[in-house]
């Protein structure tokens, strides 16, 4: 029986240290706070089920140098490794600025993430230009500069009205691996239509290659059959060697293991994949485009509006699959910094296989978890708010039905009266979010002073012919409740014209 997926409530540093087995994870994606000095809110439906200004602050992306940051810094420096040197350099440069506090928070978490990655594992760190250059140095110190693979530029918005500088419309995704032997599924994107029309010829079989660049050799001399003449062509005479494109071998659909280079060339010639024309310097290969063909995915992922029809084999525009979420997108959950599902699907497809374990230590509204569930990966999610955990549970329920609850466990939620009391004593708002989430409700806006007797709502429809939603009012009380609390709640029910 497959182990269940795991959703943790808690500080990811503690969860990684105490609960995630060393070298057990195949892929890590993290989208941590960016040190943007912004308080992020999540919007919830208001009466009638319509989105309004009702909102709750999810997290405040502001980092301040405190005694806790100082302690984290000292613990890292005493290790005496490359991370220590990086942190010492940052402290010299940044002093006790807020950015230094941010790096002191991120460093131990990145160290722990490396420890839970398998030797064949990969990590994608999503960040923005405010801290990406510092994080890259930190990642070099932790994973080694030799294990840096790509700096991906992802277009996160359509336009930005900033003045006196170029519009900031991209995020950065730093792709590192734990070693030089790592999972890589060679993802591709479709060719541009203009490229196909210029370099391929259309006939009754489809689009076939038709340009002189289809040579079967590579630069440099080689020993063995790769450097010897074949059908009168001598690659060594021109400082080259026989090099057969992998796509041609795939087209054969035969087992060529154990065959030499000349035998493979003979087989391709017999199947009509190689064409020899008198007078030409080299034999040429011919092949027809397949739906899976395309160019290797580049390191710029940028949807281009109004490019529909320019991509071969589809009516979608350039990089439409990783388009940023628009305000009216059905996928949007009104969660701050939410990323599109297809962005995570592209990452998971490139660096993991079905059955692999994917970890997101800042899982927020659960986009990584949704992608992993959808693509047959096992997953581990961690978040420090019960609000996020509740949102993820709702998201999975809505997407996969009630049966999905059997595929994962939530760890860190109260399971009995004593643990519920402990959470209430620790953080009354997290307790409140947990209670509301347990009855599938939406929290309401946090305001200073009285909350008008409403902590959450549930919207429902109970008549098939009616399009108007009804509502349940939720009031969460701690300590000793009495008759007056019930009377107050009854008054709120009447005032709001709620049904339950």
Tab-separated table of C-alpha atoms in Angstrom:
chain	number	residue	atom	x	y	z
A	1	UNK	CA	0.000	0.000	0.000
A	2	UNK	CA	1.332	3.431	-0.977
A	3	UNK	CA	2.115	5.751	1.911
A	4	UNK	CA	-0.359	8.636	2.168
A	5	UNK	CA	0.522	12.131	1.079
A	6	UNK	CA	1.242	14.489	3.982
A	7	UNK	CA	0.050	18.016	4.750
A	8	UNK	CA	1.757	19.612	7.758
A	9	UNK	CA	0.694	22.596	9.823
A	10	UNK	CA	3.752	24.157	11.403
A	11	UNK	CA	7.095	25.870	10.945
A	12	UNK	CA	8.725	24.217	7.949
A	13	UNK	CA	12.166	24.254	9.574
A	14	UNK	CA	10.886	22.144	12.471
A	15	UNK	CA	8.841	19.863	10.206
A	16	UNK	CA	11.791	19.257	7.867
A	17	UNK	CA	14.079	18.515	10.796
A	18	UNK	CA	11.727	16.280	12.771
A	19	UNK	CA	9.436	14.598	10.236
A	20	UNK	CA	10.906	14.410	6.718
A	21	UNK	CA	13.365	11.565	6.157
A	22	UNK	CA	16.818	12.469	4.883
A	23	UNK	CA	17.322	11.886	1.138
A	24	UNK	CA	13.686	10.886	0.587
A	25	UNK	CA	12.413	13.671	-1.710
A	26	UNK	CA	12.743	13.741	-5.500
A	27	UNK	CA	11.732	17.332	-6.210
A	28	UNK	CA	11.376	20.514	-4.139
A	29	UNK	CA	9.514	23.611	-5.293
A	30	UNK	CA	9.309	26.567	-2.958
A	31	UNK	CA	7.711	29.951	-3.403
A	32	UNK	CA	8.660	31.669	-0.128
A	33	UNK	CA	7.879	35.270	0.809
A	34	UNK	CA	10.105	37.557	-1.251
A	35	UNK	CA	10.968	40.224	1.335
A	36	UNK	CA	8.704	42.593	-0.580
A	37	UNK	CA	7.699	44.608	2.525
A	38	UNK	CA	4.054	43.987	1.692
A	39	UNK	CA	1.162	42.724	3.795
A	40	UNK	CA	-0.694	40.160	1.692
A	41	UNK	CA	-4.438	39.637	2.026
A	42	UNK	CA	-6.687	36.861	0.815
A	43	UNK	CA	-10.180	37.766	-0.377
A	44	UNK	CA	-13.228	35.695	0.503
A	45	UNK	CA	-16.795	35.594	-0.771
A	46	UNK	CA	-19.208	37.979	0.900
A	47	UNK	CA	-22.974	37.658	1.187
A	48	UNK	CA	-24.493	36.115	-1.922
A	49	UNK	CA	-21.267	34.260	-2.642
A	50	UNK	CA	-19.790	37.195	-4.564
A	51	UNK	CA	-16.196	38.309	-3.991
A	52	UNK	CA	-15.920	41.638	-2.266
A	53	UNK	CA	-13.504	43.560	-0.094
A	54	UNK	CA	-13.831	41.053	2.739
A	55	UNK	CA	-10.287	39.986	3.386
A	56	UNK	CA	-7.902	38.447	5.867
A	57	UNK	CA	-4.210	39.132	6.118
A	58	UNK	CA	-2.443	35.868	5.340
A	59	UNK	CA	1.131	36.887	5.982
A	60	UNK	CA	3.178	40.023	6.229
A	61	UNK	CA	6.173	39.770	3.910
A	62	UNK	CA	8.291	42.049	6.055
A	63	UNK	CA	11.455	40.895	7.782
A	64	UNK	CA	13.089	42.783	10.637
A	65	UNK	CA	16.421	42.130	12.323
A	66	UNK	CA	15.555	40.777	15.767
A	67	UNK	CA	17.162	38.637	18.438
A	68	UNK	CA	15.731	35.597	16.650
A	69	UNK	CA	17.384	36.603	13.375
A	70	UNK	CA	20.655	37.190	15.239
A	71	UNK	CA	20.449	33.718	16.781
A	72	UNK	CA	19.767	32.084	13.418
A	73	UNK	CA	22.734	33.939	11.935
A	74	UNK	CA	25.094	32.848	14.721
A	75	UNK	CA	24.047	29.203	14.397
A	76	UNK	CA	24.837	29.276	10.675
A	77	UNK	CA	28.182	31.026	11.063
A	78	UNK	CA	29.445	28.519	13.659
A	79	UNK	CA	29.113	25.687	11.101
A	80	UNK	CA	32.352	26.796	9.445
A	81	UNK	CA	31.338	25.787	5.911
A	82	UNK	CA	30.569	27.580	2.645
A	83	UNK	CA	27.208	28.713	4.030
A	84	UNK	CA	29.013	30.328	6.965
A	85	UNK	CA	31.290	32.227	4.581
A	86	UNK	CA	28.312	33.405	2.541
A	87	UNK	CA	26.478	34.620	5.644
A	88	UNK	CA	29.573	36.413	6.925
A	89	UNK	CA	29.859	38.184	3.588
A	90	UNK	CA	26.179	39.130	3.599
A	91	UNK	CA	26.481	40.540	7.140
A	92	UNK	CA	29.502	42.636	6.143
A	93	UNK	CA	27.620	44.026	3.156
A	94	UNK	CA	24.092	44.346	4.533
A	95	UNK	CA	24.697	44.953	8.264
A	96	UNK	CA	21.419	44.450	10.186
A	97	UNK	CA	19.107	45.450	7.346
A	98	UNK	CA	15.776	43.711	6.820
A	99	UNK	CA	17.214	41.832	3.852
A	100	UNK	CA	19.800	40.277	6.167
A	101	UNK	CA	16.972	39.069	8.414
A	102	UNK	CA	15.318	37.504	5.361
A	103	UNK	CA	18.497	35.650	4.371
A	104	UNK	CA	18.997	34.455	7.967
A	105	UNK	CA	15.475	32.986	7.790
A	106	UNK	CA	15.960	31.345	4.373
A	107	UNK	CA	19.467	29.880	4.848
A	108	UNK	CA	18.715	27.161	7.443
A	109	UNK	CA	15.606	26.130	5.527
A	110	UNK	CA	17.533	25.736	2.287
A	111	UNK	CA	20.177	23.709	4.144
A	112	UNK	CA	17.466	21.376	5.466
A	113	UNK	CA	15.887	21.086	2.016
A	114	UNK	CA	19.183	19.911	0.599
A	115	UNK	CA	19.403	17.242	3.304
A	116	UNK	CA	15.976	15.769	2.464
A	117	UNK	CA	16.656	15.693	-1.299
A	118	UNK	CA	17.770	12.464	-2.913
A	119	UNK	CA	21.112	12.524	-4.718
A	120	UNK	CA	19.129	12.562	-7.986
A	121	UNK	CA	16.794	15.315	-6.743
A	122	UNK	CA	16.160	18.848	-7.990
A	123	UNK	CA	15.050	22.087	-6.342
A	124	UNK	CA	13.270	25.085	-7.868
A	125	UNK	CA	13.383	28.287	-5.813
A	126	UNK	CA	10.835	30.889	-6.941
A	127	UNK	CA	11.835	34.456	-6.072
A	128	UNK	CA	11.835	37.992	-7.450
A	129	UNK	CA	14.560	40.536	-8.297
A	130	UNK	CA	14.556	42.096	-4.801
A	131	UNK	CA	16.514	39.155	-3.382
A	132	UNK	CA	17.235	36.717	-6.247
A	133	UNK	CA	20.912	37.701	-6.578
A	134	UNK	CA	21.549	37.084	-2.874
A	135	UNK	CA	19.597	33.831	-2.939
A	136	UNK	CA	21.628	32.625	-5.905
A	137	UNK	CA	24.862	33.140	-3.973
A	138	UNK	CA	23.291	31.331	-1.017
A	139	UNK	CA	22.188	28.444	-3.260
A	140	UNK	CA	25.725	28.230	-4.695
A	141	UNK	CA	27.064	27.920	-1.156
A	142	UNK	CA	24.566	25.198	-0.210
A	143	UNK	CA	24.276	23.140	-3.417
A	144	UNK	CA	27.559	24.053	-5.096
A	145	UNK	CA	27.921	26.278	-8.164
A	146	UNK	CA	28.523	23.157	-10.265
A	147	UNK	CA	24.937	22.089	-9.524
A	148	UNK	CA	23.357	25.301	-10.785
A	149	UNK	CA	21.279	24.411	-13.844
A	150	UNK	CA	19.142	27.359	-14.916
A	151	UNK	CA	17.861	30.776	-13.992
A	152	UNK	CA	14.340	30.765	-15.383
A	153	UNK	CA	12.590	34.033	-16.157
A	154	UNK	CA	8.810	33.727	-15.745
A	155	UNK	CA	6.514	36.521	-16.870
A	156	UNK	CA	4.149	37.010	-13.946
A	157	UNK	CA	1.946	39.834	-15.240
A	158	UNK	CA	0.842	41.581	-18.397
A	159	UNK	CA	1.981	45.117	-17.670
A	160	UNK	CA	3.104	47.349	-14.843
A	161	UNK	CA	2.687	51.087	-14.511
A	162	UNK	CA	5.885	51.830	-12.608
A	163	UNK	CA	7.516	55.123	-13.559
A	164	UNK	CA	11.197	56.048	-13.926
A	165	UNK	CA	12.252	52.437	-14.523
A	166	UNK	CA	11.393	49.503	-16.772
A	167	UNK	CA	8.168	47.767	-15.830
A	168	UNK	CA	8.850	44.858	-13.424
A	169	UNK	CA	6.881	41.979	-14.942
A	170	UNK	CA	8.963	38.877	-14.176
A	171	UNK	CA	9.909	36.515	-11.377
A	172	UNK	CA	13.025	34.366	-11.226
A	173	UNK	CA	13.069	30.609	-10.651
A	174	UNK	CA	16.472	29.218	-9.633
A	175	UNK	CA	16.904	25.584	-10.694
A	176	UNK	CA	19.576	23.569	-8.853
A	177	UNK	CA	20.216	19.857	-8.462
A	178	UNK	CA	21.857	17.971	-5.627
A	179	UNK	CA	24.373	16.294	-7.932
A	180	UNK	CA	25.302	16.028	-11.592
A	181	UNK	CA	23.196	12.861	-11.868
A	182	UNK	CA	19.590	14.030	-11.704
A	183	UNK	CA	16.139	13.391	-13.117
A	184	UNK	CA	15.617	15.241	-16.400
A	185	UNK	CA	12.836	14.405	-18.854
A	186	UNK	CA	14.013	16.702	-21.695
A	187	UNK	CA	10.832	18.788	-22.010
A	188	UNK	CA	10.028	20.462	-25.322
A	189	UNK	CA	7.770	23.216	-26.624
A	190	UNK	CA	6.181	23.288	-30.103
A	191	UNK	CA	8.095	24.902	-32.942
A	192	UNK	CA	6.972	28.259	-34.257
A	193	UNK	CA	4.764	27.931	-37.341
A	194	UNK	CA	7.103	30.170	-39.367
A	195	UNK	CA	10.073	27.900	-38.577
A	196	UNK	CA	8.229	24.813	-39.797
A	197	UNK	CA	7.059	26.504	-42.982
A	198	UNK	CA	10.588	27.715	-43.769
A	199	UNK	CA	12.582	24.577	-42.993
A	200	UNK	CA	10.103	21.755	-43.634
A	201	UNK	CA	8.220	20.626	-46.733
A	202	UNK	CA	4.576	19.599	-46.574
A	203	UNK	CA	3.529	16.507	-48.508
A	204	UNK	CA	0.913	13.775	-48.242
A	205	UNK	CA	2.651	12.307	-45.188
A	206	UNK	CA	2.996	15.557	-43.272
A	207	UNK	CA	5.881	17.966	-42.702
A	208	UNK	CA	9.380	16.607	-43.501
A	209	UNK	CA	12.812	18.116	-43.034
A	210	UNK	CA	14.255	19.845	-46.083
A	211	UNK	CA	17.394	21.745	-45.190
A	212	UNK	CA	21.094	21.110	-45.614
A	213	UNK	CA	21.775	21.338	-41.910
A	214	UNK	CA	20.518	17.776	-41.441
A	215	UNK	CA	23.998	16.314	-41.322
A	216	UNK	CA	24.762	13.152	-39.440
A	217	UNK	CA	28.101	14.256	-38.033
A	218	UNK	CA	29.431	16.180	-35.062
A	219	UNK	CA	32.568	18.251	-34.672
A	220	UNK	CA	35.789	16.630	-33.449
A	221	UNK	CA	37.629	13.397	-34.159
A	222	UNK	CA	36.587	10.100	-32.565
A	223	UNK	CA	38.017	6.605	-32.550
A	224	UNK	CA	36.166	3.442	-33.525
A	225	UNK	CA	33.380	3.295	-36.107
A	226	UNK	CA	32.334	6.890	-35.360
A	227	UNK	CA	35.463	8.111	-37.129
A	228	UNK	CA	35.609	5.602	-40.014
A	229	UNK	CA	34.264	6.056	-43.573
A	230	UNK	CA	30.730	4.926	-44.451
A	231	UNK	CA	29.359	4.716	-48.017
A	232	UNK	CA	32.327	6.719	-49.253
A	233	UNK	CA	31.986	9.538	-46.717
A	234	UNK	CA	34.981	9.990	-44.389
A	235	UNK	CA	34.129	12.163	-41.362
A	236	UNK	CA	37.709	12.116	-39.984
A	237	UNK	CA	39.023	13.752	-43.137
A	238	UNK	CA	37.069	16.857	-42.176
A	239	UNK	CA	37.715	16.699	-38.440
A	240	UNK	CA	34.270	15.274	-37.649
A	241	UNK	CA	32.627	12.015	-36.549
A	242	UNK	CA	29.331	10.209	-37.110
A	243	UNK	CA	26.660	11.517	-34.693
A	244	UNK	CA	23.086	10.291	-35.150
A	245	UNK	CA	20.269	12.494	-33.748
A	246	UNK	CA	18.277	10.746	-31.029
A	247	UNK	CA	15.006	11.577	-32.789
A	248	UNK	CA	16.025	9.414	-35.762
A	249	UNK	CA	16.705	6.433	-33.519
A	250	UNK	CA	13.297	6.916	-31.874
A	251	UNK	CA	11.631	6.925	-35.307
A	252	UNK	CA	13.006	3.444	-36.012
A	253	UNK	CA	10.932	2.004	-33.149
A	254	UNK	CA	13.425	-0.880	-33.019
A	255	UNK	CA	15.891	-2.053	-30.408
A	256	UNK	CA	19.266	-0.799	-31.614
A	257	UNK	CA	21.119	-1.549	-28.380
A	258	UNK	CA	24.411	-3.214	-29.227
A	259	UNK	CA	24.540	-1.931	-32.804
A	260	UNK	CA	27.567	0.013	-33.972
A	261	UNK	CA	27.337	3.433	-35.628
A	262	UNK	CA	27.664	1.965	-39.139
A	263	UNK	CA	24.959	-0.607	-38.443
A	264	UNK	CA	22.628	2.126	-37.231
A	265	UNK	CA	23.349	4.184	-40.344
A	266	UNK	CA	22.627	1.138	-42.529
A	267	UNK	CA	19.327	0.620	-40.744
A	268	UNK	CA	18.305	4.262	-41.164
A	269	UNK	CA	19.231	4.142	-44.851
A	270	UNK	CA	17.160	0.973	-45.358
A	271	UNK	CA	14.132	2.632	-43.738
A	272	UNK	CA	14.431	5.721	-45.925
A	273	UNK	CA	15.511	8.087	-43.158
A	274	UNK	CA	18.844	8.857	-44.845
A	275	UNK	CA	19.177	10.291	-48.338
A	276	UNK	CA	22.418	10.141	-50.342
A	277	UNK	CA	22.571	12.605	-53.250
A	278	UNK	CA	25.501	12.467	-55.710
A	279	UNK	CA	27.686	15.551	-55.436
A	280	UNK	CA	26.659	16.484	-51.901
A	281	UNK	CA	29.361	16.578	-49.235
A	282	UNK	CA	27.380	14.529	-46.697
A	283	UNK	CA	24.462	12.131	-46.509
A	284	UNK	CA	21.336	13.878	-45.216
A	285	UNK	CA	18.604	12.597	-42.982
A	286	UNK	CA	14.890	13.078	-43.585
A	287	UNK	CA	12.170	12.746	-41.018
A	288	UNK	CA	8.587	13.855	-40.508
A	289	UNK	CA	7.432	15.999	-37.633
A	290	UNK	CA	5.589	14.190	-34.857
A	291	UNK	CA	3.240	15.797	-32.312
A	292	UNK	CA	5.890	15.320	-29.629
A	293	UNK	CA	8.584	17.146	-31.615
A	294	UNK	CA	9.672	20.633	-30.692
A	295	UNK	CA	12.510	22.712	-29.367
A	296	UNK	CA	13.972	22.176	-25.899
A	297	UNK	CA	12.182	24.353	-23.335
A	298	UNK	CA	14.244	27.565	-22.982
A	299	UNK	CA	14.876	29.450	-19.741
A	300	UNK	CA	12.469	32.284	-20.577
A	301	UNK	CA	8.833	31.346	-19.875
A	302	UNK	CA	6.833	34.309	-21.085
A	303	UNK	CA	3.300	34.187	-22.411
A	304	UNK	CA	2.951	36.577	-25.366
A	305	UNK	CA	-0.564	37.963	-25.775
A	306	UNK	CA	-2.037	38.096	-29.270
A	307	UNK	CA	0.317	35.451	-30.695
A	308	UNK	CA	-2.463	32.924	-31.284
A	309	UNK	CA	-1.874	31.016	-34.522
A	310	UNK	CA	1.912	31.520	-34.567
A	311	UNK	CA	2.737	28.266	-32.759
A	312	UNK	CA	2.815	25.089	-34.863
A	313	UNK	CA	0.162	22.498	-34.085
A	314	UNK	CA	-1.952	24.651	-31.767
A	315	UNK	CA	-4.107	27.752	-31.786
A	316	UNK	CA	-2.672	28.893	-28.461
A	317	UNK	CA	-0.192	31.735	-28.160
A	318	UNK	CA	3.456	31.493	-27.138
A	319	UNK	CA	3.778	29.919	-23.655
A	320	UNK	CA	0.020	30.046	-23.119
A	321	UNK	CA	0.291	27.132	-20.685
A	322	UNK	CA	2.231	29.233	-18.159
A	323	UNK	CA	0.195	32.400	-18.525
A	324	UNK	CA	-0.176	34.474	-15.361
A	325	UNK	CA	-3.522	34.284	-13.586
A	326	UNK	CA	-5.962	37.012	-14.556
A	327	UNK	CA	-8.435	38.484	-12.006
A	328	UNK	CA	-11.302	36.547	-13.621
A	329	UNK	CA	-9.457	33.260	-14.079
A	330	UNK	CA	-11.553	30.318	-12.845
A	331	UNK	CA	-8.457	28.817	-11.277
A	332	UNK	CA	-7.923	31.827	-9.035
A	333	UNK	CA	-8.587	31.279	-5.317
A	334	UNK	CA	-8.042	34.916	-4.310
A	335	UNK	CA	-4.886	33.862	-2.484
A	336	UNK	CA	-1.948	36.289	-2.648
A	337	UNK	CA	1.012	35.197	-4.777
A	338	UNK	CA	-0.978	32.253	-6.212
A	339	UNK	CA	0.805	30.698	-9.200
A	340	UNK	CA	-0.897	29.030	-12.179
A	341	UNK	CA	-1.315	25.273	-12.004
A	342	UNK	CA	0.334	24.775	-15.422
A	343	UNK	CA	3.523	26.477	-14.210
A	344	UNK	CA	3.946	23.761	-11.604
A	345	UNK	CA	2.914	21.070	-14.061
A	346	UNK	CA	5.718	22.163	-16.397
A	347	UNK	CA	8.246	21.929	-13.561
A	348	UNK	CA	6.978	18.566	-12.326
A	349	UNK	CA	6.946	17.122	-15.853
A	350	UNK	CA	10.577	18.138	-16.400
A	351	UNK	CA	12.090	16.970	-13.105
A	352	UNK	CA	9.935	14.137	-11.725
A	353	UNK	CA	8.150	10.964	-12.723
A	354	UNK	CA	4.884	9.414	-11.522
A	355	UNK	CA	5.336	8.032	-8.012
A	356	UNK	CA	8.122	10.475	-7.131
A	357	UNK	CA	7.835	12.572	-3.954
A	358	UNK	CA	7.353	16.321	-4.438
A	359	UNK	CA	7.805	18.705	-1.481
A	360	UNK	CA	6.577	22.291	-1.102
A	361	UNK	CA	7.611	23.808	2.253
A	362	UNK	CA	5.665	27.069	1.706
A	363	UNK	CA	2.607	25.469	0.122
A	364	UNK	CA	0.155	28.378	0.578
A	365	UNK	CA	-3.039	27.642	-1.330
A	366	UNK	CA	-1.702	24.309	-2.589
A	367	UNK	CA	-0.883	24.754	-6.286
A	368	UNK	CA	2.113	22.407	-6.069
A	369	UNK	CA	0.000	19.862	-4.212
A	370	UNK	CA	-2.785	20.084	-6.805
A	371	UNK	CA	-0.266	19.588	-9.646
A	372	UNK	CA	1.333	16.604	-7.898
A	373	UNK	CA	-2.056	15.006	-7.186
A	374	UNK	CA	-3.115	15.546	-10.807
A	375	UNK	CA	0.098	14.082	-12.238
A	376	UNK	CA	0.374	10.987	-10.055
A	377	UNK	CA	3.199	12.217	-7.834
A	378	UNK	CA	3.295	11.748	-4.093
A	379	UNK	CA	3.512	14.970	-2.136
A	380	UNK	CA	4.424	16.678	1.111
A	381	UNK	CA	3.104	20.165	1.850
A	382	UNK	CA	3.978	22.433	4.789
A	383	UNK	CA	2.449	25.739	5.818
A	384	UNK	CA	2.503	27.763	9.028
A	385	UNK	CA	-1.161	28.874	8.930
A	386	UNK	CA	-4.322	26.864	9.450
A	387	UNK	CA	-5.948	29.174	6.917
A	388	UNK	CA	-3.682	27.739	4.183
A	389	UNK	CA	-4.260	24.174	5.363
A	390	UNK	CA	-8.032	24.713	5.241
A	391	UNK	CA	-7.820	26.219	1.755
A	392	UNK	CA	-5.815	23.249	0.505
A	393	UNK	CA	-8.298	20.764	1.950
A	394	UNK	CA	-11.140	22.615	0.226
A	395	UNK	CA	-9.190	22.821	-3.025
A	396	UNK	CA	-8.552	19.073	-3.081
A	397	UNK	CA	-12.153	18.318	-2.176
A	398	UNK	CA	-13.497	20.536	-4.954
A	399	UNK	CA	-11.083	19.143	-7.549
A	400	UNK	CA	-11.122	15.426	-6.736
A	401	UNK	CA	-14.212	14.710	-4.646
A	402	UNK	CA	-14.626	13.250	-1.183
A	403	UNK	CA	-12.446	10.235	-1.953
A	404	UNK	CA	-9.321	12.390	-2.024
A	405	UNK	CA	-9.387	12.646	1.790
A	406	UNK	CA	-8.230	9.010	1.936
A	407	UNK	CA	-5.063	9.823	-0.029
A	408	UNK	CA	-3.480	12.214	2.472
A	409	UNK	CA	-3.078	12.947	6.172
A	410	UNK	CA	-2.984	16.307	7.929
A	411	UNK	CA	-0.405	16.501	10.698
A	412	UNK	CA	-0.364	19.292	13.271
A	413	UNK	CA	-4.126	19.887	13.503
A	414	UNK	CA	-5.861	19.326	16.833
A	415	UNK	CA	-7.067	15.756	17.194
A	416	UNK	CA	-8.566	15.961	20.673
A	417	UNK	CA	-9.737	18.462	23.270
A	418	UNK	CA	-6.320	18.974	24.846
A	419	UNK	CA	-4.576	19.728	21.535
A	420	UNK	CA	-7.428	22.072	20.590
A	421	UNK	CA	-6.969	23.924	23.876
A	422	UNK	CA	-3.235	24.109	23.239
A	423	UNK	CA	-3.763	25.692	19.815
A	424	UNK	CA	-6.270	28.194	21.224
A	425	UNK	CA	-3.797	29.203	23.917
A	426	UNK	CA	-0.955	29.478	21.419
A	427	UNK	CA	-2.759	31.542	18.765
A	428	UNK	CA	-6.464	32.349	18.948
A	429	UNK	CA	-6.657	33.321	15.274
A	430	UNK	CA	-5.083	30.054	14.093
A	431	UNK	CA	-7.549	28.222	16.345
A	432	UNK	CA	-10.375	30.199	14.792
A	433	UNK	CA	-9.209	29.411	11.245
A	434	UNK	CA	-8.949	25.725	12.118
A	435	UNK	CA	-12.486	25.584	13.522
A	436	UNK	CA	-13.966	27.419	10.533
A	437	UNK	CA	-12.082	25.158	8.124
A	438	UNK	CA	-13.414	22.049	9.859
A	439	UNK	CA	-16.961	23.041	8.901
A	440	UNK	CA	-15.876	24.106	5.382
A	441	UNK	CA	-16.525	27.782	6.090
A	442	UNK	CA	-14.867	30.982	4.890
A	443	UNK	CA	-13.294	33.344	7.427
A	444	UNK	CA	-14.518	36.922	7.407
A	445	UNK	CA	-12.537	40.123	7.439
A	446	UNK	CA	-10.393	40.845	10.455
A	447	UNK	CA	-11.092	44.307	11.837
A	448	UNK	CA	-9.918	46.080	14.916
A	449	UNK	CA	-12.490	46.033	17.665
A	450	UNK	CA	-15.745	44.101	17.495
A	451	UNK	CA	-16.228	41.511	14.760
A	452	UNK	CA	-20.006	42.061	14.779
A	453	UNK	CA	-20.447	38.503	16.017
A	454	UNK	CA	-19.284	36.828	12.768
A	455	UNK	CA	-16.068	34.846	12.423
A	456	UNK	CA	-16.962	32.846	9.325
A	457	UNK	CA	-19.659	31.997	6.824
A	458	UNK	CA	-20.794	28.997	4.798
A	459	UNK	CA	-22.776	29.635	1.610
A	460	UNK	CA	-25.123	26.972	0.278
A	461	UNK	CA	-28.043	26.293	-2.069
A	462	UNK	CA	-30.864	24.017	-0.976
A	463	UNK	CA	-33.420	24.503	-3.745
A	464	UNK	CA	-32.621	23.401	-7.280
A	465	UNK	CA	-34.821	26.116	-8.753
A	466	UNK	CA	-33.193	28.928	-6.763
A	467	UNK	CA	-30.062	30.788	-7.856
A	468	UNK	CA	-29.782	32.760	-4.617
A	469	UNK	CA	-27.366	31.456	-2.025
A	470	UNK	CA	-28.187	31.033	1.653
A	471	UNK	CA	-25.744	31.287	4.503
A	472	UNK	CA	-24.597	29.824	7.789
A	473	UNK	CA	-23.141	32.240	10.339
A	474	UNK	CA	-20.167	30.933	12.336
A	475	UNK	CA	-19.136	32.410	15.680
A	476	UNK	CA	-16.091	30.950	17.427
A	477	UNK	CA	-15.893	31.428	21.187
A	478	UNK	CA	-13.192	30.514	23.642
A	479	UNK	CA	-13.387	30.133	27.400
A	480	UNK	CA	-16.784	29.916	29.107
A	481	UNK	CA	-19.835	30.476	26.947
A	482	UNK	CA	-23.295	31.128	28.298
A	483	UNK	CA	-26.865	32.023	27.455
A	484	UNK	CA	-25.934	35.582	26.491
A	485	UNK	CA	-23.568	34.290	23.782
A	486	UNK	CA	-26.426	32.298	22.267
A	487	UNK	CA	-28.747	35.329	22.400
A	488	UNK	CA	-26.083	37.458	20.700
A	489	UNK	CA	-25.658	34.877	17.977
A	490	UNK	CA	-29.416	34.745	17.466
A	491	UNK	CA	-29.404	38.526	17.044
A	492	UNK	CA	-26.639	38.266	14.421
A	493	UNK	CA	-28.630	35.591	12.604
A	494	UNK	CA	-31.647	37.891	12.371
A	495	UNK	CA	-29.591	40.915	11.420
A	496	UNK	CA	-27.827	39.101	8.595
A	497	UNK	CA	-30.987	37.293	7.471
A	498	UNK	CA	-29.016	34.058	7.683
A	499	UNK	CA	-30.661	30.626	7.694
A	500	UNK	CA	-28.404	28.780	10.163
